[in-house]
mmCIF file of C-alpha atoms in Angstrom:
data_model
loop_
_atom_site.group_PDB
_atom_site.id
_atom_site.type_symbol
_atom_site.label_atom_id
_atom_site.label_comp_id
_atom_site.label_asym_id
_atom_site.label_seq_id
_atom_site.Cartn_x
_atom_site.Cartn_y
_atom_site.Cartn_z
ATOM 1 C CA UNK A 9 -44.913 -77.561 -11.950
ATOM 2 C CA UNK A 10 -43.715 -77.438 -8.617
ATOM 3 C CA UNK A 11 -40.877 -80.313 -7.582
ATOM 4 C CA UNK A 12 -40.807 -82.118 -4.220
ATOM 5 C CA UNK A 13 -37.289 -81.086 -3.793
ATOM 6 C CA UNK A 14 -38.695 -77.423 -4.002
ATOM 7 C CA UNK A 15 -41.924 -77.997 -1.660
ATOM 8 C CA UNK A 16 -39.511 -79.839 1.238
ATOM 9 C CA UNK A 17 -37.362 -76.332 0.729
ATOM 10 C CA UNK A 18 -40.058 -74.179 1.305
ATOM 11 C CA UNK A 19 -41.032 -75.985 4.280
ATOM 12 C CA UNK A 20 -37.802 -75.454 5.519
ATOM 13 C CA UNK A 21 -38.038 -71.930 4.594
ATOM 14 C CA UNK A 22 -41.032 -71.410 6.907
ATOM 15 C CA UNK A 23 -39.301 -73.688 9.525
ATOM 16 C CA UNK A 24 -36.329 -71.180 9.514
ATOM 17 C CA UNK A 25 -39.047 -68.534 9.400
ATOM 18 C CA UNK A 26 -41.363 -70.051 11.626
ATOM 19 C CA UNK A 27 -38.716 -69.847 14.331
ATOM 20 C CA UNK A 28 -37.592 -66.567 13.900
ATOM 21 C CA UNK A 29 -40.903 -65.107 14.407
ATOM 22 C CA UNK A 30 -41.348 -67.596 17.293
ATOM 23 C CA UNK A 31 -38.816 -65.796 19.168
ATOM 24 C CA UNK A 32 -39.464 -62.339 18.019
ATOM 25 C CA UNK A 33 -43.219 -62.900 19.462
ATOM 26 C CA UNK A 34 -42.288 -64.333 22.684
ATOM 27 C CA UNK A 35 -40.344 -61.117 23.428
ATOM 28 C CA UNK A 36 -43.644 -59.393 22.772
ATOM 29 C CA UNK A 37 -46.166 -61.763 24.693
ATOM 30 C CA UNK A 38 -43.960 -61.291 27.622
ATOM 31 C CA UNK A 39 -43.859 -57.222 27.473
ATOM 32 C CA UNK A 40 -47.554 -57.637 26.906
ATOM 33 C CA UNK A 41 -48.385 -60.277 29.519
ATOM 34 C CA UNK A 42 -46.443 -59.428 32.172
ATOM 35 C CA UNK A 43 -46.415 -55.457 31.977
ATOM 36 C CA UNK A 44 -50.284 -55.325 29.287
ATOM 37 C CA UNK A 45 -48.292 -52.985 27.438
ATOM 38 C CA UNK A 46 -48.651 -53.724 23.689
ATOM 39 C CA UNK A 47 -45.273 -52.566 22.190
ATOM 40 C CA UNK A 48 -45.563 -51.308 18.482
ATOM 41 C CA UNK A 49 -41.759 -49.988 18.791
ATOM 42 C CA UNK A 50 -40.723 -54.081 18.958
ATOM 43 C CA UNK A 51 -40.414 -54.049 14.802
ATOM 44 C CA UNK A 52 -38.183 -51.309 15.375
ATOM 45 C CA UNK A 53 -36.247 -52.669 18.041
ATOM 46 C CA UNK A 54 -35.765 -55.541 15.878
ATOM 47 C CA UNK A 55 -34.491 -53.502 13.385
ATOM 48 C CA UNK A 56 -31.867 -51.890 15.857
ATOM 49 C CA UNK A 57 -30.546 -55.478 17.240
ATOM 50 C CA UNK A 58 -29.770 -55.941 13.164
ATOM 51 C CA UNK A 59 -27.988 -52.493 13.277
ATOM 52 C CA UNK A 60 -25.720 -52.763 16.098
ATOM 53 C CA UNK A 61 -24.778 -56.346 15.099
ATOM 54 C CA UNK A 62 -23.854 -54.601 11.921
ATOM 55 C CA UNK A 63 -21.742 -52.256 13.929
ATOM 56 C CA UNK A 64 -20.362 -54.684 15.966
ATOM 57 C CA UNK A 65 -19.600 -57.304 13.199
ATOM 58 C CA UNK A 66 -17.252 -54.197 11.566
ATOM 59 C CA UNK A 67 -15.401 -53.103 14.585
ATOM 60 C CA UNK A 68 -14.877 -57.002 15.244
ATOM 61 C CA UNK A 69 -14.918 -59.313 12.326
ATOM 62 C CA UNK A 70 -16.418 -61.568 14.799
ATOM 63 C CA UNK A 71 -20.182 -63.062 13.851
ATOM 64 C CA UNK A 72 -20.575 -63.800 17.854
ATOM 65 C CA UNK A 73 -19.858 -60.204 18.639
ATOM 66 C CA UNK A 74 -21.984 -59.073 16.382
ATOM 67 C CA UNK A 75 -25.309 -60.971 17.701
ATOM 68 C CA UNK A 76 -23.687 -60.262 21.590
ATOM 69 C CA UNK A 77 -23.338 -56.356 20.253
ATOM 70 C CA UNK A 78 -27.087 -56.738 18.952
ATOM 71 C CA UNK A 79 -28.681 -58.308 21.635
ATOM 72 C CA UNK A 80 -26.760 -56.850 24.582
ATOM 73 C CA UNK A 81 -27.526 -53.300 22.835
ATOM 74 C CA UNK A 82 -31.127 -53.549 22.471
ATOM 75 C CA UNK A 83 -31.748 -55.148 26.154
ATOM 76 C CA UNK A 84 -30.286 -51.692 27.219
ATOM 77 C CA UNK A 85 -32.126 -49.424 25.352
ATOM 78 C CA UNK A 86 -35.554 -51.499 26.310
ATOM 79 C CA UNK A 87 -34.448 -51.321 29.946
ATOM 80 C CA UNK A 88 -33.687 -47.291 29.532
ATOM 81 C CA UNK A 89 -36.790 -47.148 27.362
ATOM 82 C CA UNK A 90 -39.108 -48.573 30.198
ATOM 83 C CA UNK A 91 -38.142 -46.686 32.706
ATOM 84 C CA UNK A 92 -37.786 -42.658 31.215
ATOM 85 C CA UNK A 93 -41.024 -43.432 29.091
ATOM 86 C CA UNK A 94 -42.737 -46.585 29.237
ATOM 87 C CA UNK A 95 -43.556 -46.670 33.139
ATOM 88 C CA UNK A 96 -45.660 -43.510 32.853
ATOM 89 C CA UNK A 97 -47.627 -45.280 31.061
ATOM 90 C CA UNK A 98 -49.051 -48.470 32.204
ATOM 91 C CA UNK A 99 -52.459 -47.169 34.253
ATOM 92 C CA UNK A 100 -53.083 -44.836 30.992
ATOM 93 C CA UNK A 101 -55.784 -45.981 28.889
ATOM 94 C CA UNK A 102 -54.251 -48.453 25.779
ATOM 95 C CA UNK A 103 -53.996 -46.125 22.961
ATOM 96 C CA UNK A 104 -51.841 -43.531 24.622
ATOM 97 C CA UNK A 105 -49.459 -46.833 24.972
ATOM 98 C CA UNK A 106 -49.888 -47.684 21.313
ATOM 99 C CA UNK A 107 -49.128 -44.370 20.603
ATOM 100 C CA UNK A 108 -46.336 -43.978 22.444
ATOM 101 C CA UNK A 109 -44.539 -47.053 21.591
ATOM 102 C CA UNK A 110 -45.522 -46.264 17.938
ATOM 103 C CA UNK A 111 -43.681 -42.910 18.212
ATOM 104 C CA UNK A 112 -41.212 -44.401 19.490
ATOM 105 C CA UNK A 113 -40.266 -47.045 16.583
ATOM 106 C CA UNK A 114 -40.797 -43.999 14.408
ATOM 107 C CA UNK A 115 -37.616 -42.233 16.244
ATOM 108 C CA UNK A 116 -35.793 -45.412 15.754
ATOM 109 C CA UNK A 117 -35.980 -46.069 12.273
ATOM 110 C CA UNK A 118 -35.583 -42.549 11.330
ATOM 111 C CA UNK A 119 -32.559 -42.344 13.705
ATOM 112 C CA UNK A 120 -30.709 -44.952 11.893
ATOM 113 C CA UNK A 121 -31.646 -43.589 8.894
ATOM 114 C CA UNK A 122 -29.975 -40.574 9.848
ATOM 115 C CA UNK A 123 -26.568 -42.643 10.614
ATOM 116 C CA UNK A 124 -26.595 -45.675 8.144
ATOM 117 C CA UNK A 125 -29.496 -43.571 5.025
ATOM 118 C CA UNK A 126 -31.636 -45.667 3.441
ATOM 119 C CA UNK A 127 -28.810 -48.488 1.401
ATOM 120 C CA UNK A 128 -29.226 -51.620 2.236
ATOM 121 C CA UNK A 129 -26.519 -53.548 4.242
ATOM 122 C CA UNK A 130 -25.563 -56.964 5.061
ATOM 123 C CA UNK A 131 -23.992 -58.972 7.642
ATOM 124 C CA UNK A 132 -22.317 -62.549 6.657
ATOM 125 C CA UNK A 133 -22.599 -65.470 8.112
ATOM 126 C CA UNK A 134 -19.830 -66.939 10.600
ATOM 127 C CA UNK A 135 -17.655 -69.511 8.196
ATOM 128 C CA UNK A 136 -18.914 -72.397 9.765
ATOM 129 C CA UNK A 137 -22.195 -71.725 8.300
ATOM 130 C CA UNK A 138 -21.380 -70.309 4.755
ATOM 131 C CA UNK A 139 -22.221 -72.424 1.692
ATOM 132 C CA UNK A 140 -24.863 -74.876 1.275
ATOM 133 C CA UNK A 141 -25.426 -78.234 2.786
ATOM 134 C CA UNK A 142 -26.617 -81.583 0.569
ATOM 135 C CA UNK A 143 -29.459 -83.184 2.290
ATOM 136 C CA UNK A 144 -29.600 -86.295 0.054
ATOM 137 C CA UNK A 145 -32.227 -84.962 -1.972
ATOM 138 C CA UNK A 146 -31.837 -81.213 -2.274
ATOM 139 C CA UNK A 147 -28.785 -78.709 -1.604
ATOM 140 C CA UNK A 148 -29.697 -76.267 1.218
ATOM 141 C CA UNK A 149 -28.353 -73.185 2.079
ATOM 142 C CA UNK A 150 -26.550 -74.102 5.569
ATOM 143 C CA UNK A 151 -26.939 -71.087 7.563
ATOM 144 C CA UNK A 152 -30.339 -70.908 7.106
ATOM 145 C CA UNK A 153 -30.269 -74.697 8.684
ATOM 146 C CA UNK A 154 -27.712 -73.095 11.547
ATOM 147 C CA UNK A 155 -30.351 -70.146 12.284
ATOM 148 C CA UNK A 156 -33.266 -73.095 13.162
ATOM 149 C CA UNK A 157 -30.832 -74.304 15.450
ATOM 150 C CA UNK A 158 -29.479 -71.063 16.707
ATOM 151 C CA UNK A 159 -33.216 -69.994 18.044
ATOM 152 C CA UNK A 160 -33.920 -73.362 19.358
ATOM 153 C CA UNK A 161 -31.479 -72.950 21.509
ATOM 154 C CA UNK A 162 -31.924 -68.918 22.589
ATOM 155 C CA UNK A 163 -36.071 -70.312 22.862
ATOM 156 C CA UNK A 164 -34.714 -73.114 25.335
ATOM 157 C CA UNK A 165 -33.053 -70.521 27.277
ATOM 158 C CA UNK A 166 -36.269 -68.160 27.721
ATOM 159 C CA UNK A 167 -38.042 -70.903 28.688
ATOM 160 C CA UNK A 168 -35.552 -72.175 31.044
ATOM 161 C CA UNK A 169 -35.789 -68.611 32.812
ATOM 162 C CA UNK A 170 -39.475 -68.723 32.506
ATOM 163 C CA UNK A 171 -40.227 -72.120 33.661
ATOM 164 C CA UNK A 172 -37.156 -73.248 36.197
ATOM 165 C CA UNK A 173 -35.875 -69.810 37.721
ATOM 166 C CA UNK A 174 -37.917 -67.848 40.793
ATOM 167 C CA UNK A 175 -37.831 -64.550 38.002
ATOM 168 C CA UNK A 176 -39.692 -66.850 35.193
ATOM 169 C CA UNK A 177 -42.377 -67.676 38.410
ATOM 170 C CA UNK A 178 -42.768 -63.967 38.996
ATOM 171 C CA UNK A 179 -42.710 -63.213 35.922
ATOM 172 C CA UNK A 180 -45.762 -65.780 35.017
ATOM 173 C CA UNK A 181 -47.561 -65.157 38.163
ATOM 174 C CA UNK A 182 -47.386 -61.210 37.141
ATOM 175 C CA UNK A 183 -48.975 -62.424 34.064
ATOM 176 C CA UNK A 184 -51.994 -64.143 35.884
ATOM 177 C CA UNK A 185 -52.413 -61.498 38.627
ATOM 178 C CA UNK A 186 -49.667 -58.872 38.670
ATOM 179 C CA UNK A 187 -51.271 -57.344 41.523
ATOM 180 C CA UNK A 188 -51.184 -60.128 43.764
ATOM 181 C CA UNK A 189 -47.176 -60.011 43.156
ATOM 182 C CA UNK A 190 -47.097 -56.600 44.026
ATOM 183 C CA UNK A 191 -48.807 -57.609 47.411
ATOM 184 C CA UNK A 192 -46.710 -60.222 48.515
ATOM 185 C CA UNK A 193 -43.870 -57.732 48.594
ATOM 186 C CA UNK A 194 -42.176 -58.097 45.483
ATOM 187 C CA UNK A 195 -40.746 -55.019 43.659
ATOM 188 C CA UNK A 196 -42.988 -55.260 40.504
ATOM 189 C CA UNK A 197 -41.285 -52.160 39.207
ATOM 190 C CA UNK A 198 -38.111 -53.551 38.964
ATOM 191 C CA UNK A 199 -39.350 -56.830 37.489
ATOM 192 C CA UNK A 200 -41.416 -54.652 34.834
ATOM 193 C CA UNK A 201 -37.719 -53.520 34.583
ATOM 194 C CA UNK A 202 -36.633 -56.673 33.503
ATOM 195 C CA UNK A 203 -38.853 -58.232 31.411
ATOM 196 C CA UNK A 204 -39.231 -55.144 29.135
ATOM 197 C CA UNK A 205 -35.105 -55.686 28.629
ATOM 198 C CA UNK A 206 -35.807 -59.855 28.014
ATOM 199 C CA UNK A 207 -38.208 -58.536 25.678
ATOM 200 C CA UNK A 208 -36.576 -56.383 23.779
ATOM 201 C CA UNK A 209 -33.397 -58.473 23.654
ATOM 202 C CA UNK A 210 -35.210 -61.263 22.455
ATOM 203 C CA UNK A 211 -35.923 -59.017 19.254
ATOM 204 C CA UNK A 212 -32.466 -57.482 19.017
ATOM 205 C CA UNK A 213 -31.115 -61.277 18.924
ATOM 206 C CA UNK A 214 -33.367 -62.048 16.148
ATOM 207 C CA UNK A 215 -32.834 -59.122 13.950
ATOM 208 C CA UNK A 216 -28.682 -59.538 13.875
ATOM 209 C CA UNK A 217 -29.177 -63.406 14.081
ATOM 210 C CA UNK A 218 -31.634 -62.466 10.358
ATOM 211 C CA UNK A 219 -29.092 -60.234 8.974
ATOM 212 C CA UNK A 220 -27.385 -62.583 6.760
ATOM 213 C CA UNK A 221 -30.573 -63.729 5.636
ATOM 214 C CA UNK A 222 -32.367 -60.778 4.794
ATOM 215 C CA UNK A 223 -30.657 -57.300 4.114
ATOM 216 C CA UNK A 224 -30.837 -54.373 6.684
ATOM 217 C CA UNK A 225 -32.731 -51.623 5.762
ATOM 218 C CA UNK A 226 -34.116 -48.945 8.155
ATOM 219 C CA UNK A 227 -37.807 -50.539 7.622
ATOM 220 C CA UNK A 228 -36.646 -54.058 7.575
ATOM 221 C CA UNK A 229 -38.923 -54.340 11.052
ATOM 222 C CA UNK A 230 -41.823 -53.300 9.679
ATOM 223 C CA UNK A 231 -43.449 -56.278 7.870
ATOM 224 C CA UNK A 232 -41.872 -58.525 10.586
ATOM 225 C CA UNK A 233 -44.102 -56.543 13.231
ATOM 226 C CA UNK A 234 -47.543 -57.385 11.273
ATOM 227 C CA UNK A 235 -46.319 -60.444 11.000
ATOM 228 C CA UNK A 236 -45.478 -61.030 15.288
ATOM 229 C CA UNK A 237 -48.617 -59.500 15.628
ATOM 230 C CA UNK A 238 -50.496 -62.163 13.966
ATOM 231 C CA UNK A 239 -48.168 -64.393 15.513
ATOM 232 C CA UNK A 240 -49.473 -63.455 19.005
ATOM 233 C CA UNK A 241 -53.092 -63.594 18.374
ATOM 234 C CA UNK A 242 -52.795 -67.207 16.664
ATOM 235 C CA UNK A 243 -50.532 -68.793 19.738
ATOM 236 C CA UNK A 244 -53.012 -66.540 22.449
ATOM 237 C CA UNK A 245 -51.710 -63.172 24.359
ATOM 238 C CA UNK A 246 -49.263 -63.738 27.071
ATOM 239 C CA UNK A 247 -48.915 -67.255 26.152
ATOM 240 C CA UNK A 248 -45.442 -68.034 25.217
ATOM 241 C CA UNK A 249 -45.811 -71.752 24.381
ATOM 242 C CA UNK A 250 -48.392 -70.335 21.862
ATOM 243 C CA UNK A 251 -45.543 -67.968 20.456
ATOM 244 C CA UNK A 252 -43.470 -70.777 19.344
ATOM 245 C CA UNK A 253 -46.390 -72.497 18.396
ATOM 246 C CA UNK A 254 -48.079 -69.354 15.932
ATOM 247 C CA UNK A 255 -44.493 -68.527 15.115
ATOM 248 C CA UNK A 256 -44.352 -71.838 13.653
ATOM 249 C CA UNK A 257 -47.515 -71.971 11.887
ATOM 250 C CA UNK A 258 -47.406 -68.508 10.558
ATOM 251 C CA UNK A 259 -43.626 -69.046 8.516
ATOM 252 C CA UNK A 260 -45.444 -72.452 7.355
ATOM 253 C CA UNK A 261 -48.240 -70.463 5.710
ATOM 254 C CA UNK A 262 -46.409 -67.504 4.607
ATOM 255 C CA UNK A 263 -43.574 -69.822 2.595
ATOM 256 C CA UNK A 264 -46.036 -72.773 1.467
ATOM 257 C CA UNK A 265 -48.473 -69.919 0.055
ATOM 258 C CA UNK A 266 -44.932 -67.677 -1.259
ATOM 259 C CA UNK A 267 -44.647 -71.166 -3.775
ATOM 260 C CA UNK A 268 -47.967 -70.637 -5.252
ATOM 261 C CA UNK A 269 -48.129 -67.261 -5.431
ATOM 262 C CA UNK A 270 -46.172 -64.248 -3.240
ATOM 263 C CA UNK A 271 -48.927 -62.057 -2.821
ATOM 264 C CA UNK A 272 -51.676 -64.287 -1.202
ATOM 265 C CA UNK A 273 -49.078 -64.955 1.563
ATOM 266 C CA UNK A 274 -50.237 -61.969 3.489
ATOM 267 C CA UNK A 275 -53.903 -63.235 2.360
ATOM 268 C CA UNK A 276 -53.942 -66.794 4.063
ATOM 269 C CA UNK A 277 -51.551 -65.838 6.944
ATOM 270 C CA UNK A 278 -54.732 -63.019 8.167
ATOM 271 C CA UNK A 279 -57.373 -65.816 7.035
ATOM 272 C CA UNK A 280 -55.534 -68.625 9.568
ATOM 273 C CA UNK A 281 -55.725 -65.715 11.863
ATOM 274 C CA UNK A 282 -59.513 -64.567 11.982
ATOM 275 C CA UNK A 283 -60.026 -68.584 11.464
ATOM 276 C CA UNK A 284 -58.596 -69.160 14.573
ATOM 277 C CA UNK A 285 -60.137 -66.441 16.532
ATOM 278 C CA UNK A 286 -63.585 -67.986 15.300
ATOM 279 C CA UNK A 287 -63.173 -70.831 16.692
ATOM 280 C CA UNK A 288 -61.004 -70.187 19.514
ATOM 281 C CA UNK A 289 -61.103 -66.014 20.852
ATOM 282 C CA UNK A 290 -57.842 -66.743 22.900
ATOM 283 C CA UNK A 291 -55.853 -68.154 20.907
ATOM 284 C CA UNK A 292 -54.578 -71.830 20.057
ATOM 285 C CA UNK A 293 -52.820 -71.701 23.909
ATOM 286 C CA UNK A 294 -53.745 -68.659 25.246
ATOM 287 C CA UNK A 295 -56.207 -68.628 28.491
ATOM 288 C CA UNK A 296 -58.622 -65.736 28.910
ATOM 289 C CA UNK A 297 -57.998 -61.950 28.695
ATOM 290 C CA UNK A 298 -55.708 -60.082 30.946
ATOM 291 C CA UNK A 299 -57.431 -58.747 34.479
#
């Protein structure tokens, strides 16, 4: 029989979730929107922001090196990334970008399997946030409270530079009519630039900020890339209140149905997905296709 005390922890599970793949999925919406390139290598990149935390965290003994080490790291390899490969590539026709990005993960995870094998390794929490915290009617493991908080707060900033800085208005106005930016005389190339590294950082953030959650493992991005993907269609393309939004919805479904039974989480979390594209093509938020 399942206990209130255990269904209020499972919604917290998907809240802690829910988040995570919030701001995983706004770094891809953003790619996508802004530059329509649909990055498959952003599981992988993920992954990396994990590893080089890892690295970090060793060399430093310091949890806020580690996620600066992750993030930081990953914004510079999706900045180098889009511009040797990825700007060749966004008047080719979509699957030689699906392709290409897909190779690319491939490299990734096979390059840090090289380095780190196949073991799996883990990253503790900062002591602040180790132990559990009593809510009154359940005990609750406190860094998974901390990492809620922890996105809110890296979401507030993206939409901050979204939504209040003249890069955020390019970078949404790219995403309406990117060719209109280019002919008002902004350098689209280097905003392309930019976004790809927000993008990318966003994910490297969220894979060392999950590393005391879940273990790193070489595929660990894998399953978490279905899972943005889904993300992205349920919230709408390009829409990034819709990432929070599907982020949100999608670690509610996946934990509620994990109570029940594990392996119809997959199962409802693609049903709540063609559901929603019945009724609404676009997404809950998203507007109509890309021009």
């Amino acid at each position: 029989m399942i206990s209130w005390p255990n269904f209020v922890s499972q919604l917290f599970n998907g809240l802690a979730l829910g988040a995570l793949l919030a701001l995983i999925s706004s770094g891809l919406t953003i790619i996508y929107g802004t530059l329509g390139v649909l990055n498959l290598a952003h599981g992988a990149m993920f992954m990396l922001g994990g590893y080089a935390g890892y690295v970090g965290y060793q060399y430093s003994g310091s949890f806020v090196a580690a996620v600066a080490a992750g993030a930081i790291f990953v914004m510079i390899l999706g900045v180098v990334m889009e511009r040797v490969v990825i700007r060749h590539f966004y008047h080719r026709p979509n699957e030689d970008q699906l392709l290409v990005t897909f190779g690319l993960g491939i490299c990734f995870v096979e390059i840090v399997r090289l380095f780190f094998s196949s073991q799996s390794l883990s990253v503790p929490p900062p002591p602040l946030f180790q132990g559990i915290t009593n809510l009154g009617f359940m005990y609750y493991p406190t860094y998974r409270l901390a990492v809620v908080g922890i996105v809110a707060i890296a979401l507030g900033v993206l939409f901050l530079l979204l939504y209040r800085t003249r890069l955020g208005m390019i970078v949404r106005a790219g995403i309406e009519d990117s060719v209109m930016v280019d002919s008002l005389g902004i350098n689209v190339d280097r905003v392309f630039m930019v976004v790809f590294g927000i993008g990318a950082m966003a994910a490297g953030f969220a894979g060392i900020v999950n590393a005391p959650v879940v273990s790193l493992t070489p595929g660990v991005g894998d399953d978490i890339l279905v899972e943005t993907f889904v993300v992205v269609v349920i919230g709408g393309v390009g829409s990034f209140p819709g990432a929070i939004l599907g982020g949100l919805i999608a670690g509610e479904i996946i934990s509620i149905t994990s109570m029940f039974n594990p392996s119809y989480a997959y199962v409802m979390l693609f049903a709540a997905m063609t559901l929603v594209l019945v009724v609404r093509p676009h997404g809950l938020l998203g507007a109509a296709g890309r021009e």
